[in-house]
PDB file of C-alpha atoms in Angstrom:
ATOM      1  CA  UNK A   1      18.982  93.971 148.959  1.00  0.00           C
ATOM      2  CA  UNK A   2      22.490  92.505 148.900  1.00  0.00           C
ATOM      3  CA  UNK A   3      21.620  90.383 145.852  1.00  0.00           C
ATOM      4  CA  UNK A   4      20.375  93.465 143.992  1.00  0.00           C
ATOM      5  CA  UNK A   5      23.615  95.325 144.733  1.00  0.00           C
ATOM      6  CA  UNK A   6      25.679  92.346 143.596  1.00  0.00           C
ATOM      7  CA  UNK A   7      23.652  92.067 140.394  1.00  0.00           C
ATOM      8  CA  UNK A   8      24.216  95.752 139.657  1.00  0.00           C
ATOM      9  CA  UNK A   9      27.951  95.388 140.271  1.00  0.00           C
ATOM     10  CA  UNK A  10      28.063  92.364 137.942  1.00  0.00           C
ATOM     11  CA  UNK A  11      26.108  94.245 135.275  1.00  0.00           C
ATOM     12  CA  UNK A  12      28.411  97.252 135.565  1.00  0.00           C
ATOM     13  CA  UNK A  13      31.506  95.044 135.344  1.00  0.00           C
ATOM     14  CA  UNK A  14      30.142  93.235 132.298  1.00  0.00           C
ATOM     15  CA  UNK A  15      29.235  96.543 130.678  1.00  0.00           C
ATOM     16  CA  UNK A  16      32.728  97.916 131.243  1.00  0.00           C
ATOM     17  CA  UNK A  17      34.317  94.720 129.910  1.00  0.00           C
ATOM     18  CA  UNK A  18      32.159  94.782 126.779  1.00  0.00           C
ATOM     19  CA  UNK A  19      32.892  98.469 126.217  1.00  0.00           C
ATOM     20  CA  UNK A  20      36.630  97.844 126.533  1.00  0.00           C
ATOM     21  CA  UNK A  21      36.377  94.888 124.146  1.00  0.00           C
ATOM     22  CA  UNK A  22      34.563  97.033 121.562  1.00  0.00           C
ATOM     23  CA  UNK A  23      37.196  99.770 121.895  1.00  0.00           C
ATOM     24  CA  UNK A  24      40.005  97.242 121.412  1.00  0.00           C
ATOM     25  CA  UNK A  25      38.243  95.722 118.401  1.00  0.00           C
ATOM     26  CA  UNK A  26      37.683  99.177 116.874  1.00  0.00           C
ATOM     27  CA  UNK A  27      41.344 100.087 117.433  1.00  0.00           C
ATOM     28  CA  UNK A  28      42.424  96.799 115.851  1.00  0.00           C
ATOM     29  CA  UNK A  29      40.256  97.431 112.768  1.00  0.00           C
ATOM     30  CA  UNK A  30      41.588 100.994 112.449  1.00  0.00           C
ATOM     31  CA  UNK A  31      45.183  99.720 112.483  1.00  0.00           C
ATOM     32  CA  UNK A  32      44.280  97.068 109.933  1.00  0.00           C
ATOM     33  CA  UNK A  33      42.657  99.669 107.685  1.00  0.00           C
ATOM     34  CA  UNK A  34      45.651 102.030 107.896  1.00  0.00           C
ATOM     35  CA  UNK A  35      48.006  99.176 107.047  1.00  0.00           C
ATOM     36  CA  UNK A  36      46.046  98.247 103.931  1.00  0.00           C
ATOM     37  CA  UNK A  37      45.193 101.743 102.755  1.00  0.00           C
ATOM     38  CA  UNK A  38      48.080 104.001 103.695  1.00  0.00           C
ATOM     39  CA  UNK A  39      49.259 106.543 101.103  1.00  0.00           C
ATOM     40  CA  UNK A  40      51.164 105.015  98.206  1.00  0.00           C
ATOM     41  CA  UNK A  41      53.088 106.515  95.303  1.00  0.00           C
ATOM     42  CA  UNK A  42      53.109 105.102  91.799  1.00  0.00           C
ATOM     43  CA  UNK A  43      55.354 104.009  90.170  1.00  0.00           C
ATOM     44  CA  UNK A  44      57.504 102.326  92.804  1.00  0.00           C
ATOM     45  CA  UNK A  45      60.197  99.677  92.836  1.00  0.00           C
ATOM     46  CA  UNK A  46      59.955  96.257  94.447  1.00  0.00           C
ATOM     47  CA  UNK A  47      62.542  97.376  97.010  1.00  0.00           C
ATOM     48  CA  UNK A  48      60.431 100.411  97.908  1.00  0.00           C
ATOM     49  CA  UNK A  49      57.262  98.330  98.198  1.00  0.00           C
ATOM     50  CA  UNK A  50      58.852  95.723 100.435  1.00  0.00           C
ATOM     51  CA  UNK A  51      60.512  98.426 102.506  1.00  0.00           C
ATOM     52  CA  UNK A  52      57.125  99.687 103.714  1.00  0.00           C
ATOM     53  CA  UNK A  53      56.258  96.309 105.204  1.00  0.00           C
ATOM     54  CA  UNK A  54      56.977  95.252 108.770  1.00  0.00           C
ATOM     55  CA  UNK A  55      59.306  92.344 109.471  1.00  0.00           C
ATOM     56  CA  UNK A  56      56.253  90.208 110.309  1.00  0.00           C
ATOM     57  CA  UNK A  57      54.660  91.033 106.934  1.00  0.00           C
ATOM     58  CA  UNK A  58      57.905  90.227 105.118  1.00  0.00           C
ATOM     59  CA  UNK A  59      58.077  86.898 106.941  1.00  0.00           C
ATOM     60  CA  UNK A  60      54.522  86.151 105.786  1.00  0.00           C
ATOM     61  CA  UNK A  61      55.585  86.805 102.175  1.00  0.00           C
ATOM     62  CA  UNK A  62      58.607  84.544 102.677  1.00  0.00           C
ATOM     63  CA  UNK A  63      56.369  81.753 103.979  1.00  0.00           C
ATOM     64  CA  UNK A  64      53.731  82.255 101.276  1.00  0.00           C
ATOM     65  CA  UNK A  65      56.397  81.994  98.564  1.00  0.00           C
ATOM     66  CA  UNK A  66      58.156  79.118 100.368  1.00  0.00           C
ATOM     67  CA  UNK A  67      61.553  80.826 100.225  1.00  0.00           C
ATOM     68  CA  UNK A  68      64.095  78.650 102.021  1.00  0.00           C
ATOM     69  CA  UNK A  69      66.979  79.543 104.359  1.00  0.00           C
ATOM     70  CA  UNK A  70      65.726  83.056 105.118  1.00  0.00           C
ATOM     71  CA  UNK A  71      63.885  82.696 108.431  1.00  0.00           C
ATOM     72  CA  UNK A  72      66.727  84.122 110.525  1.00  0.00           C
ATOM     73  CA  UNK A  73      67.395  87.189 108.401  1.00  0.00           C
ATOM     74  CA  UNK A  74      66.979  90.749 109.636  1.00  0.00           C
ATOM     75  CA  UNK A  75      64.505  93.030 107.868  1.00  0.00           C
ATOM     76  CA  UNK A  76      67.009  94.684 105.505  1.00  0.00           C
ATOM     77  CA  UNK A  77      68.546  91.309 104.605  1.00  0.00           C
ATOM     78  CA  UNK A  78      65.135  89.734 104.014  1.00  0.00           C
ATOM     79  CA  UNK A  79      64.134  92.610 101.717  1.00  0.00           C
ATOM     80  CA  UNK A  80      67.250  91.993  99.617  1.00  0.00           C
ATOM     81  CA  UNK A  81      66.464  88.270  99.349  1.00  0.00           C
ATOM     82  CA  UNK A  82      62.816  88.878  98.415  1.00  0.00           C
ATOM     83  CA  UNK A  83      63.808  91.571  95.925  1.00  0.00           C
ATOM     84  CA  UNK A  84      66.056  89.058  94.174  1.00  0.00           C
ATOM     85  CA  UNK A  85      63.808  86.006  94.481  1.00  0.00           C
ATOM     86  CA  UNK A  86      60.375  87.395  93.534  1.00  0.00           C
ATOM     87  CA  UNK A  87      61.227  88.262  89.888  1.00  0.00           C
ATOM     88  CA  UNK A  88      63.002  84.909  89.506  1.00  0.00           C
ATOM     89  CA  UNK A  89      60.035  82.851  90.735  1.00  0.00           C
ATOM     90  CA  UNK A  90      57.313  85.054  89.223  1.00  0.00           C
ATOM     91  CA  UNK A  91      56.377  82.434  86.636  1.00  0.00           C
ATOM     92  CA  UNK A  92      56.342  79.639  89.231  1.00  0.00           C
ATOM     93  CA  UNK A  93      54.046  81.701  91.483  1.00  0.00           C
ATOM     94  CA  UNK A  94      51.687  82.521  88.614  1.00  0.00           C
ATOM     95  CA  UNK A  95      51.442  78.882  87.568  1.00  0.00           C
ATOM     96  CA  UNK A  96      50.002  78.000  90.987  1.00  0.00           C
ATOM     97  CA  UNK A  97      47.163  80.504  90.610  1.00  0.00           C
ATOM     98  CA  UNK A  98      43.710  80.225  89.120  1.00  0.00           C
ATOM     99  CA  UNK A  99      42.249  82.350  86.344  1.00  0.00           C
ATOM    100  CA  UNK A 100      40.608  84.903  88.651  1.00  0.00           C
ATOM    101  CA  UNK A 101      43.803  85.748  90.550  1.00  0.00           C
ATOM    102  CA  UNK A 102      46.036  85.780  87.475  1.00  0.00           C
ATOM    103  CA  UNK A 103      43.566  87.908  85.508  1.00  0.00           C
ATOM    104  CA  UNK A 104      43.635  90.478  88.318  1.00  0.00           C
ATOM    105  CA  UNK A 105      47.448  90.509  88.231  1.00  0.00           C
ATOM    106  CA  UNK A 106      47.500  90.843  84.436  1.00  0.00           C
ATOM    107  CA  UNK A 107      44.881  93.617  84.532  1.00  0.00           C
ATOM    108  CA  UNK A 108      47.023  95.652  86.924  1.00  0.00           C
ATOM    109  CA  UNK A 109      50.075  95.173  84.699  1.00  0.00           C
ATOM    110  CA  UNK A 110      48.201  96.194  81.551  1.00  0.00           C
ATOM    111  CA  UNK A 111      47.018  99.384  83.274  1.00  0.00           C
ATOM    112  CA  UNK A 112      50.530 100.722  83.956  1.00  0.00           C
ATOM    113  CA  UNK A 113      50.726  98.909  87.279  1.00  0.00           C
ATOM    114  CA  UNK A 114      47.725 100.355  89.114  1.00  0.00           C
ATOM    115  CA  UNK A 115      43.936  99.854  89.247  1.00  0.00           C
ATOM    116  CA  UNK A 116      41.095 100.867  91.551  1.00  0.00           C
ATOM    117  CA  UNK A 117      40.247  98.129  94.036  1.00  0.00           C
ATOM    118  CA  UNK A 118      37.482  95.885  92.619  1.00  0.00           C
ATOM    119  CA  UNK A 119      34.351  96.212  94.744  1.00  0.00           C
ATOM    120  CA  UNK A 120      34.039  92.457  95.155  1.00  0.00           C
ATOM    121  CA  UNK A 121      37.365  92.200  97.014  1.00  0.00           C
ATOM    122  CA  UNK A 122      37.135  92.016 100.798  1.00  0.00           C
ATOM    123  CA  UNK A 123      39.870  92.960 103.262  1.00  0.00           C
ATOM    124  CA  UNK A 124      40.882  89.319 103.730  1.00  0.00           C
ATOM    125  CA  UNK A 125      41.426  88.941  99.990  1.00  0.00           C
ATOM    126  CA  UNK A 126      43.479  92.131  99.834  1.00  0.00           C
ATOM    127  CA  UNK A 127      45.603  90.855 102.728  1.00  0.00           C
ATOM    128  CA  UNK A 128      46.148  87.598 100.844  1.00  0.00           C
ATOM    129  CA  UNK A 129      47.232  89.472  97.692  1.00  0.00           C
ATOM    130  CA  UNK A 130      49.698  91.532  99.744  1.00  0.00           C
ATOM    131  CA  UNK A 131      51.168  88.338 101.199  1.00  0.00           C
ATOM    132  CA  UNK A 132      52.291  87.251  97.713  1.00  0.00           C
ATOM    133  CA  UNK A 133      54.798  90.099  97.418  1.00  0.00           C
ATOM    134  CA  UNK A 134      53.442  90.843  93.934  1.00  0.00           C
ATOM    135  CA  UNK A 135      50.421  93.046  94.625  1.00  0.00           C
ATOM    136  CA  UNK A 136      50.413  96.058  96.952  1.00  0.00           C
ATOM    137  CA  UNK A 137      47.522  98.142  98.272  1.00  0.00           C
ATOM    138  CA  UNK A 138      47.204 101.771  99.284  1.00  0.00           C
ATOM    139  CA  UNK A 139      45.491 105.094  98.732  1.00  0.00           C
ATOM    140  CA  UNK A 140      46.387 107.187  95.693  1.00  0.00           C
ATOM    141  CA  UNK A 141      44.705 110.572  95.220  1.00  0.00           C
ATOM    142  CA  UNK A 142      41.979 109.635  97.728  1.00  0.00           C
ATOM    143  CA  UNK A 143      41.245 106.360  95.916  1.00  0.00           C
ATOM    144  CA  UNK A 144      41.954 102.832  97.145  1.00  0.00           C
ATOM    145  CA  UNK A 145      44.180 101.061  94.624  1.00  0.00           C
ATOM    146  CA  UNK A 146      46.030  97.827  93.924  1.00  0.00           C
ATOM    147  CA  UNK A 147      49.483  98.197  92.394  1.00  0.00           C
ATOM    148  CA  UNK A 148      52.538  96.203  91.334  1.00  0.00           C
ATOM    149  CA  UNK A 149      56.210  97.263  91.310  1.00  0.00           C
ATOM    150  CA  UNK A 150      57.386  98.789  88.035  1.00  0.00           C
ATOM    151  CA  UNK A 151      59.986  96.098  87.296  1.00  0.00           C
ATOM    152  CA  UNK A 152      57.286  93.379  87.356  1.00  0.00           C
ATOM    153  CA  UNK A 153      54.943  95.031  84.850  1.00  0.00           C
ATOM    154  CA  UNK A 154      56.572  93.822  81.624  1.00  0.00           C
ATOM    155  CA  UNK A 155      57.342  90.267  82.905  1.00  0.00           C
ATOM    156  CA  UNK A 156      53.688  89.867  83.956  1.00  0.00           C
ATOM    157  CA  UNK A 157      52.512  91.092  80.551  1.00  0.00           C
ATOM    158  CA  UNK A 158      54.786  88.508  78.924  1.00  0.00           C
ATOM    159  CA  UNK A 159      53.344  85.733  81.106  1.00  0.00           C
ATOM    160  CA  UNK A 160      49.838  86.816  80.131  1.00  0.00           C
ATOM    161  CA  UNK A 161      50.724  86.173  76.483  1.00  0.00           C
ATOM    162  CA  UNK A 162      52.448  82.843  77.184  1.00  0.00           C
ATOM    163  CA  UNK A 163      50.056  80.108  76.022  1.00  0.00           C
ATOM    164  CA  UNK A 164      51.736  77.412  78.124  1.00  0.00           C
ATOM    165  CA  UNK A 165      51.304  79.501  81.293  1.00  0.00           C
ATOM    166  CA  UNK A 166      47.675  80.252  80.485  1.00  0.00           C
ATOM    167  CA  UNK A 167      47.016  76.545  79.873  1.00  0.00           C
ATOM    168  CA  UNK A 168      48.318  75.668  83.355  1.00  0.00           C
ATOM    169  CA  UNK A 169      46.248  78.459  84.927  1.00  0.00           C
ATOM    170  CA  UNK A 170      43.109  77.186  83.172  1.00  0.00           C
ATOM    171  CA  UNK A 171      43.895  73.685  84.418  1.00  0.00           C
ATOM    172  CA  UNK A 172      44.345  75.016  87.973  1.00  0.00           C
ATOM    173  CA  UNK A 173      40.983  76.755  87.721  1.00  0.00           C
ATOM    174  CA  UNK A 174      39.306  73.514  86.708  1.00  0.00           C
ATOM    175  CA  UNK A 175      40.975  71.582  89.542  1.00  0.00           C
ATOM    176  CA  UNK A 176      39.970  74.200  92.118  1.00  0.00           C
ATOM    177  CA  UNK A 177      36.328  74.187  90.983  1.00  0.00           C
ATOM    178  CA  UNK A 178      36.220  70.395  91.083  1.00  0.00           C
ATOM    179  CA  UNK A 179      37.853  70.353  94.521  1.00  0.00           C
ATOM    180  CA  UNK A 180      35.333  72.867  95.885  1.00  0.00           C
ATOM    181  CA  UNK A 181      32.460  70.816  94.493  1.00  0.00           C
ATOM    182  CA  UNK A 182      33.776  67.543  95.903  1.00  0.00           C
ATOM    183  CA  UNK A 183      34.375  69.022  99.350  1.00  0.00           C
ATOM    184  CA  UNK A 184      30.940  70.639  99.322  1.00  0.00           C
ATOM    185  CA  UNK A 185      29.372  67.259  98.542  1.00  0.00           C
ATOM    186  CA  UNK A 186      31.493  64.985 100.772  1.00  0.00           C
ATOM    187  CA  UNK A 187      32.407  67.433 103.548  1.00  0.00           C
ATOM    188  CA  UNK A 188      35.783  65.847 104.284  1.00  0.00           C
ATOM    189  CA  UNK A 189      38.280  63.985 102.100  1.00  0.00           C
ATOM    190  CA  UNK A 190      41.831  62.811 102.614  1.00  0.00           C
ATOM    191  CA  UNK A 191      44.375  64.117 100.114  1.00  0.00           C
ATOM    192  CA  UNK A 192      44.660  60.697  98.508  1.00  0.00           C
ATOM    193  CA  UNK A 193      40.855  60.411  98.175  1.00  0.00           C
ATOM    194  CA  UNK A 194      40.670  63.889  96.652  1.00  0.00           C
ATOM    195  CA  UNK A 195      43.425  63.170  94.133  1.00  0.00           C
ATOM    196  CA  UNK A 196      41.818  59.864  93.183  1.00  0.00           C
ATOM    197  CA  UNK A 197      38.471  61.564  92.558  1.00  0.00           C
ATOM    198  CA  UNK A 198      40.039  64.437  90.620  1.00  0.00           C
ATOM    199  CA  UNK A 199      41.921  62.017  88.384  1.00  0.00           C
ATOM    200  CA  UNK A 200      38.686  60.162  87.734  1.00  0.00           C
ATOM    201  CA  UNK A 201      36.925  63.364  86.603  1.00  0.00           C
ATOM    202  CA  UNK A 202      39.783  64.811  84.529  1.00  0.00           C
ATOM    203  CA  UNK A 203      40.805  61.393  83.172  1.00  0.00           C
ATOM    204  CA  UNK A 204      44.446  62.169  83.812  1.00  0.00           C
ATOM    205  CA  UNK A 205      47.108  62.496  86.509  1.00  0.00           C
ATOM    206  CA  UNK A 206      47.243  65.189  89.199  1.00  0.00           C
ATOM    207  CA  UNK A 207      50.742  66.378  90.084  1.00  0.00           C
TER     208      UNK A 207
END
């Protein structure tokens, strides 16, 4: 009889713990959704876009873009630094991307800075795009959209027509596909092994 009572108590405790865990997970997902898809106005400036981010989100952008000597800045100071740095390093950022990411960026620019969210994009991918400081997400007229600040539209269009930039992006795309294939086949490679194999396939040097 005692064992039955203990088993019931354990079951009830487990049930309560699982219910609480589900509630916490649901609350976490709701907060995540609101952060990604809050109301947004278009057009907007880079300063306005960055200003809607939390300090933690701004720090993630700083780390993603590898901006030095800014880790100790307050939110307002960090916004000023990012506002200045992002347009200056726009070309450098783009030349690290592959064709899929850059095409998305160029498509947004060519559509006056806003497009509906492509169906194939998951929440993790949208979060990654937001961490670049170039692409912002939100809800506009009850539609989920991706946008870019107005002062970046023309520079991005110019990059899209720059043959040297497009050549590097095509090269990056090739390297990424080869890397994915090699890792799929071998499972694990050191950086030096990977570079050696890439150079063998492309018959050239990897920077």
